[in-house]
PDB file of C-alpha atoms in Angstrom:
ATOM      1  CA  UNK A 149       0.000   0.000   0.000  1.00 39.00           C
ATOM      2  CA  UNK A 150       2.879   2.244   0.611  1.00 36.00           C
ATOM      3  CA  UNK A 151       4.734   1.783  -2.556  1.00 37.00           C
ATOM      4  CA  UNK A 152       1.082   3.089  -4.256  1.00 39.00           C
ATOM      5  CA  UNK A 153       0.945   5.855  -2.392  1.00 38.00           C
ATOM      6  CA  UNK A 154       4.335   6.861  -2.920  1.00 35.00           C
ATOM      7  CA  UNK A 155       4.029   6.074  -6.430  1.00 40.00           C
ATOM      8  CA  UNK A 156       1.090   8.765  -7.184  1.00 39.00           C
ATOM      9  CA  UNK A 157       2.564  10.974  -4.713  1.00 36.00           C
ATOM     10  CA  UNK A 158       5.840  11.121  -6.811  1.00 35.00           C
ATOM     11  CA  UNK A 159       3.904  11.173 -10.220  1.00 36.00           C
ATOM     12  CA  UNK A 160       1.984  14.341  -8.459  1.00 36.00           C
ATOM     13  CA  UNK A 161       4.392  16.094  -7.176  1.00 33.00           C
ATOM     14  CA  UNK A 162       6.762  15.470 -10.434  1.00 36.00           C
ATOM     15  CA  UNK A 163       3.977  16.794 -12.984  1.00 35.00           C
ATOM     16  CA  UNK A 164       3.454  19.897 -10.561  1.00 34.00           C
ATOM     17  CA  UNK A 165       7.256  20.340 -10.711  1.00 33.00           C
ATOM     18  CA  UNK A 166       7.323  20.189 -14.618  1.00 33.00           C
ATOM     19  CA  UNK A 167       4.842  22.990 -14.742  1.00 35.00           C
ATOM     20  CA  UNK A 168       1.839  23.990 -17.474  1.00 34.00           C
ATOM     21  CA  UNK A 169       5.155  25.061 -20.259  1.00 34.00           C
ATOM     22  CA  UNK A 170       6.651  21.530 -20.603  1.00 36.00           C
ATOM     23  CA  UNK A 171       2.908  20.017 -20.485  1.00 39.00           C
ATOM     24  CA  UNK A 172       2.280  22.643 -23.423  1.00 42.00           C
ATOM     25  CA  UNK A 173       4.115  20.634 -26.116  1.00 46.00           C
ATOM     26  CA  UNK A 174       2.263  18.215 -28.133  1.00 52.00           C
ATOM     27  CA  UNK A 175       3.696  15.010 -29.718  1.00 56.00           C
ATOM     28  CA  UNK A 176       4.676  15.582 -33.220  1.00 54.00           C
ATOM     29  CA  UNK A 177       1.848  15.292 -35.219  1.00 53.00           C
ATOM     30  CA  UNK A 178       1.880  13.934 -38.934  1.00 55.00           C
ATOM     31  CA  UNK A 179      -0.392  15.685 -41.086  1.00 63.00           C
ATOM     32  CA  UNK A 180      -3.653  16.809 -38.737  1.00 75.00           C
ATOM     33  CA  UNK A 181      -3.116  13.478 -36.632  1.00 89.00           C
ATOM     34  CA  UNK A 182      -1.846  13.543 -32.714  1.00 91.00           C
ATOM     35  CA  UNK A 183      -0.599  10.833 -31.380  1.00 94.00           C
ATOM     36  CA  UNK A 184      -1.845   9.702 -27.775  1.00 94.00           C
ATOM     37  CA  UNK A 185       0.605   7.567 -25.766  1.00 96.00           C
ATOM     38  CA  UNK A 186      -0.125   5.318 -23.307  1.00 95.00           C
ATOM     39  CA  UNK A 187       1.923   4.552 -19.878  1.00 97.00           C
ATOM     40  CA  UNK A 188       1.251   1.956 -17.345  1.00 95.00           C
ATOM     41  CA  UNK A 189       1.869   2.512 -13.740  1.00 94.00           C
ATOM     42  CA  UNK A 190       3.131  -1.015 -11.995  1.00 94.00           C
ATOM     43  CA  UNK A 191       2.672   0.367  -8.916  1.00 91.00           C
ATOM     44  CA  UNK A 192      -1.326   1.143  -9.165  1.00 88.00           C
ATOM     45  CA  UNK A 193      -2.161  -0.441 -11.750  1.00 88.00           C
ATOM     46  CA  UNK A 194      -3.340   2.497 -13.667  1.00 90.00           C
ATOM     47  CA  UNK A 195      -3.028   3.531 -17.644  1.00 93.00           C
ATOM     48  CA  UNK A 196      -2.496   6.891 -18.396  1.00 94.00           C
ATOM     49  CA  UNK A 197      -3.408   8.608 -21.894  1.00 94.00           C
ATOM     50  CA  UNK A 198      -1.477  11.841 -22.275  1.00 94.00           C
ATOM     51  CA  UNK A 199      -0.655  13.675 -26.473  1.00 93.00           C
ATOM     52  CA  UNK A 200       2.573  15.409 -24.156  1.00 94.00           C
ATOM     53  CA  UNK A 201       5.793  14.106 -24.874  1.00 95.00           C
ATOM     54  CA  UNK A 202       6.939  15.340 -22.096  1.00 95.00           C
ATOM     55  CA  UNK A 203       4.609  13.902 -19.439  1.00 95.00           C
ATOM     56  CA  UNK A 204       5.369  11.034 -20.381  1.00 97.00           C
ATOM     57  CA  UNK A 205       9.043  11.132 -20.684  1.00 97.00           C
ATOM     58  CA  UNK A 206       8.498  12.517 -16.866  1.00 97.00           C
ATOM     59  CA  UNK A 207       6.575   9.444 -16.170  1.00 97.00           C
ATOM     60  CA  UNK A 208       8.834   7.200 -17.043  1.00 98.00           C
ATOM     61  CA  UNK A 209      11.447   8.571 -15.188  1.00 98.00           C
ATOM     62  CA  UNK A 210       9.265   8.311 -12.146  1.00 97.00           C
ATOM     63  CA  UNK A 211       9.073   4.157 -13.165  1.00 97.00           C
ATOM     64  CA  UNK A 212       5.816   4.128 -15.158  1.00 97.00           C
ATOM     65  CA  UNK A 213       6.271   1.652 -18.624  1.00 98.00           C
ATOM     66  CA  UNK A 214       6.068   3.229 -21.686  1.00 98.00           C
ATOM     67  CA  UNK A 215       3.194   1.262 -23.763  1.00 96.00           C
ATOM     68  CA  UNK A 216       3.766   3.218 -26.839  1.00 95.00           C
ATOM     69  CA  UNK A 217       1.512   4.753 -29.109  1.00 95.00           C
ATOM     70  CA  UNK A 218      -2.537   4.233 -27.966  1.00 94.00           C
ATOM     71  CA  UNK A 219      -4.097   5.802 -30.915  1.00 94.00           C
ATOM     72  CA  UNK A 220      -3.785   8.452 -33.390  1.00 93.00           C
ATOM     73  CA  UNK A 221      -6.633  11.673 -32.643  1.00 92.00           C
ATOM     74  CA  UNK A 222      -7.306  15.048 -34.652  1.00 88.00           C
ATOM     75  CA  UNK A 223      -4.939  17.905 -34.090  1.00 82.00           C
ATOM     76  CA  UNK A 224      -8.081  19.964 -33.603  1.00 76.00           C
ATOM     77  CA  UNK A 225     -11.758  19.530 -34.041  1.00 68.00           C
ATOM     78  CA  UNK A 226     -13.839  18.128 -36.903  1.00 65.00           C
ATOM     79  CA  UNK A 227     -17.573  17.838 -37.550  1.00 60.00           C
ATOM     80  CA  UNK A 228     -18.138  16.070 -34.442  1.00 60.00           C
ATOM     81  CA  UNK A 229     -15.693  18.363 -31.985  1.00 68.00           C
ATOM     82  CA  UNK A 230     -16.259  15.733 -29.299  1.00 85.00           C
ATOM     83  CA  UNK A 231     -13.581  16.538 -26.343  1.00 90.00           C
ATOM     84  CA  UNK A 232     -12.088  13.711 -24.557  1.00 92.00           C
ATOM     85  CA  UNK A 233     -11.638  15.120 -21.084  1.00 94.00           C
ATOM     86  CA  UNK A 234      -8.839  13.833 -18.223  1.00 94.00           C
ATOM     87  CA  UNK A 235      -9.815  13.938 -14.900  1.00 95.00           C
ATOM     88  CA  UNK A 236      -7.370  13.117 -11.953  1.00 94.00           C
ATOM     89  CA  UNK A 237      -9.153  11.603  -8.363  1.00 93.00           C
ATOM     90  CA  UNK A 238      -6.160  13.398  -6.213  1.00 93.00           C
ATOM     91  CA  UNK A 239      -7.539  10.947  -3.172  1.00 91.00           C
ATOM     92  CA  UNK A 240      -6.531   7.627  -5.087  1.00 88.00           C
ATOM     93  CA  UNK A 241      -4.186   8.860  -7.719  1.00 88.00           C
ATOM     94  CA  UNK A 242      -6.257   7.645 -10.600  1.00 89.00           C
ATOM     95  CA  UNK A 243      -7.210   9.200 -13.925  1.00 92.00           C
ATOM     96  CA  UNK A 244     -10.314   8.973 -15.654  1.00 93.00           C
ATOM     97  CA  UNK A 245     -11.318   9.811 -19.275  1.00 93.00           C
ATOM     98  CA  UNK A 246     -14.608  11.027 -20.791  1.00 94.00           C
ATOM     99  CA  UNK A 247     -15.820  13.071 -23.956  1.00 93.00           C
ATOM    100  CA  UNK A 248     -19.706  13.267 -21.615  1.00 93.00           C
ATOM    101  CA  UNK A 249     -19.490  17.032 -19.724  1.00 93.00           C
ATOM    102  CA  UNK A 250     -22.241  15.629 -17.801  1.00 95.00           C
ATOM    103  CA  UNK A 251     -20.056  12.877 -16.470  1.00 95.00           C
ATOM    104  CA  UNK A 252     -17.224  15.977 -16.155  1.00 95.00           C
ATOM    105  CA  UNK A 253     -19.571  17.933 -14.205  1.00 96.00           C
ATOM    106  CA  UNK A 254     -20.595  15.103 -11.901  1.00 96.00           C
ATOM    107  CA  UNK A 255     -17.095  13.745 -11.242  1.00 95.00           C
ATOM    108  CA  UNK A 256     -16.327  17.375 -10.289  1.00 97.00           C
ATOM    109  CA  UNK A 257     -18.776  17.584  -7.775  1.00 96.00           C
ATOM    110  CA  UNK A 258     -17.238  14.654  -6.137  1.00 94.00           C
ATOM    111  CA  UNK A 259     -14.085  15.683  -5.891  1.00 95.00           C
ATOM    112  CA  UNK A 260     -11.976  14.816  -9.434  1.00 95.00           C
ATOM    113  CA  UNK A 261     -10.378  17.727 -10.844  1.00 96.00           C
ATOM    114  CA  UNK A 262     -10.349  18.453 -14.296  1.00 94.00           C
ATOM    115  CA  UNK A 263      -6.210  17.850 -15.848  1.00 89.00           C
ATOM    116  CA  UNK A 264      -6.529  19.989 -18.491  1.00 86.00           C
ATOM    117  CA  UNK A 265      -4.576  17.545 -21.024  1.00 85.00           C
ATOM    118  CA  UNK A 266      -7.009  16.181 -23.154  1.00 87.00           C
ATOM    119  CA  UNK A 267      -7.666  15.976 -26.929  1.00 90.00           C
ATOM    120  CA  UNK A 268     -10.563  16.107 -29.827  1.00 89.00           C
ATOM    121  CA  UNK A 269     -11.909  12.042 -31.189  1.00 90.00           C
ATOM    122  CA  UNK A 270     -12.445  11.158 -34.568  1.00 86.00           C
ATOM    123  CA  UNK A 271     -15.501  11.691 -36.334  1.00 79.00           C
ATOM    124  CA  UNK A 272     -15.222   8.351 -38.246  1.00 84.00           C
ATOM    125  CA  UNK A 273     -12.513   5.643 -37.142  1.00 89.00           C
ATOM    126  CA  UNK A 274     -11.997   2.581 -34.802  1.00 94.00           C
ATOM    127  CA  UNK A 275     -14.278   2.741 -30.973  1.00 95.00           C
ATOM    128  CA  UNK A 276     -11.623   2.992 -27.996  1.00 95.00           C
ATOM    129  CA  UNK A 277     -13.606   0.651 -25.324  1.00 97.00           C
ATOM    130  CA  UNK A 278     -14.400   1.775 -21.915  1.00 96.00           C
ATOM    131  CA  UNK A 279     -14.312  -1.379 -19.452  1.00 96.00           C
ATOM    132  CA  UNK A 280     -14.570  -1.234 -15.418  1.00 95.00           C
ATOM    133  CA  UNK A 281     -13.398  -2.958 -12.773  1.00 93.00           C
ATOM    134  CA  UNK A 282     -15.811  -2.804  -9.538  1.00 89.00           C
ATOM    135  CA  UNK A 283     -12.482  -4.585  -7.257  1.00 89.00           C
ATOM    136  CA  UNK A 284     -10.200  -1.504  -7.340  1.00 83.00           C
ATOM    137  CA  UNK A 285      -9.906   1.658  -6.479  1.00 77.00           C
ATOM    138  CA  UNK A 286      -7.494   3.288  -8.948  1.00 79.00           C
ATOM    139  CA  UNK A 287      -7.119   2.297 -12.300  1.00 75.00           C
ATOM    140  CA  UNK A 288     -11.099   0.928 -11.959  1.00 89.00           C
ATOM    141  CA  UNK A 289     -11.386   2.138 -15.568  1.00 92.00           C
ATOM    142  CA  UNK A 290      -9.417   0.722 -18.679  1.00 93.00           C
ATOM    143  CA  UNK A 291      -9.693   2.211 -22.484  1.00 94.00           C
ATOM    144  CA  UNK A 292      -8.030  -0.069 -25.144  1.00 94.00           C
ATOM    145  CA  UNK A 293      -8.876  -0.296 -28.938  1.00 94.00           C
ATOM    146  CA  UNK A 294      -7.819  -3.976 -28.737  1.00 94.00           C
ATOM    147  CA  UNK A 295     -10.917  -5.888 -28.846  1.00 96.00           C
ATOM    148  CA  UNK A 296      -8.727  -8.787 -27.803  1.00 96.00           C
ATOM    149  CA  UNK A 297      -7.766  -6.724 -24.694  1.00 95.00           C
ATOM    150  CA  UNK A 298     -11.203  -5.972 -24.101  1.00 97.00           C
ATOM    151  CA  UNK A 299     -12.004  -9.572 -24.281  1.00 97.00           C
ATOM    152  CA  UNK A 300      -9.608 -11.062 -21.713  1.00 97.00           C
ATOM    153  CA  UNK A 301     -10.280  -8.024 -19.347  1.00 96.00           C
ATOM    154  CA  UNK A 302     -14.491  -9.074 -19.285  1.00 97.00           C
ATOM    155  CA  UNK A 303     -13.454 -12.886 -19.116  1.00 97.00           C
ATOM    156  CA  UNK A 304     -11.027 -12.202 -15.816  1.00 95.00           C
ATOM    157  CA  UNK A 305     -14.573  -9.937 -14.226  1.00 95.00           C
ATOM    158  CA  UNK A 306     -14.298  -6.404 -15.770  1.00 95.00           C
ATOM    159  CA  UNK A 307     -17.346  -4.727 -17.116  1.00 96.00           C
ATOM    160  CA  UNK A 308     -17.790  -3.688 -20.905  1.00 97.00           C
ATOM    161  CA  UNK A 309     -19.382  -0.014 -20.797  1.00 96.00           C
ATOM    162  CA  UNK A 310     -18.868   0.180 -24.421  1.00 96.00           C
ATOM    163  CA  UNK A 311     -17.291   2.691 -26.593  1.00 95.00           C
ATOM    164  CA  UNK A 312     -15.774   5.659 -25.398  1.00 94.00           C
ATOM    165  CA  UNK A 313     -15.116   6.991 -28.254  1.00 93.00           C
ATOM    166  CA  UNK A 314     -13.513   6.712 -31.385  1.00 93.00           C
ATOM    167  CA  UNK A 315      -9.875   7.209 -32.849  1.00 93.00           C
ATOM    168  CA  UNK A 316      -7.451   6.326 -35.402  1.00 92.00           C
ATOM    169  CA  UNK A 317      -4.950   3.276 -35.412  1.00 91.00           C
ATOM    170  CA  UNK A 318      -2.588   5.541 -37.935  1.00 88.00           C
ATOM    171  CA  UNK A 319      -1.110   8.143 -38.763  1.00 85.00           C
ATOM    172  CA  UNK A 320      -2.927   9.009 -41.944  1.00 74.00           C
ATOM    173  CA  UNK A 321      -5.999   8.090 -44.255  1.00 62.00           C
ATOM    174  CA  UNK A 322      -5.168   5.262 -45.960  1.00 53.00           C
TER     175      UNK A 322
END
């Protein structure tokens, strides 16, 4: 239990430290596509979506795994200009994703804080799955666009809430 606090303590304290200017920079983009990386916490358990190069490079210093590239999202809004919104639970350390300002609004009220490093979803593309795990506290929620992933993740007892939204496995129209 320690070694979990700690952990989101330190990831906390080191993205305060790095300050809104390093968080500023996106990824490189190729053409109007941004590229959302993934990390993975081994402490909590927890996947974190972030287009900053730079939080992530700060995350893995702080011992989170870098998973790569996630999915591939417009550099700014389409049609659709559906947000994908990061909240952070500062209570558990956990970080929560959601393109619903209802679901913003109400996680607000109960004590999540808005991160303020999100990104615009695809109008068209491939569905990014929302599962949830009722035995945890942080890292209850899990968004993959690996319907394999989703698969084994229902079969070991998490919950399908379907698609979050929807993104891009490349880096350009094919």
């Amino acid at each position: 239990m320690k070694k979990i606090i700690l952990g989101s303590s330190l990831t906390f304290l080191g993205i305060c430290f790095i300050g809104s200017q390093a968080l500023a920079a996106p990824t490189t983009t190729t053409g109007s596509r941004l590229a959302i990386l993934r990390v993975y916490n081994p402490n909590s358990g927890e996947h974190l979506f972030t287009p900053r190069l730079s939080e992530r490079d700060l995350l893995v210093n702080l011992g989170w795994k870098d998973e790569g590239t996630a999915c591939y999202v417009p550099y700014e809004p389409h049609s659709n200009k559906n947000y994908a919104y990061r909240l952070y639970n500062p209570n558990v350390g956990d970080h929560h994703y959601t393109i619903n300002f209802a679901e913003v609004q109400n996680l607000v009220k109960l004590g999540w804080q808005e991160d303020h490093v999100g990104f615009y979803t695809a109008d068209e593309g491939e569905p990014m799955y929302r599962l949830y795990n009722p035995n945890v506290k942080v890292g209850s929620h899990h968004f993959t666009m690996s319907q394999a992933e989703r698969d084994v993740l229902v079969k070991a007892g998490w919950q399908a809430e379907g698609i979050a939204y929807t993104a891009y496995l490349t880096t350009a129209a094919e």
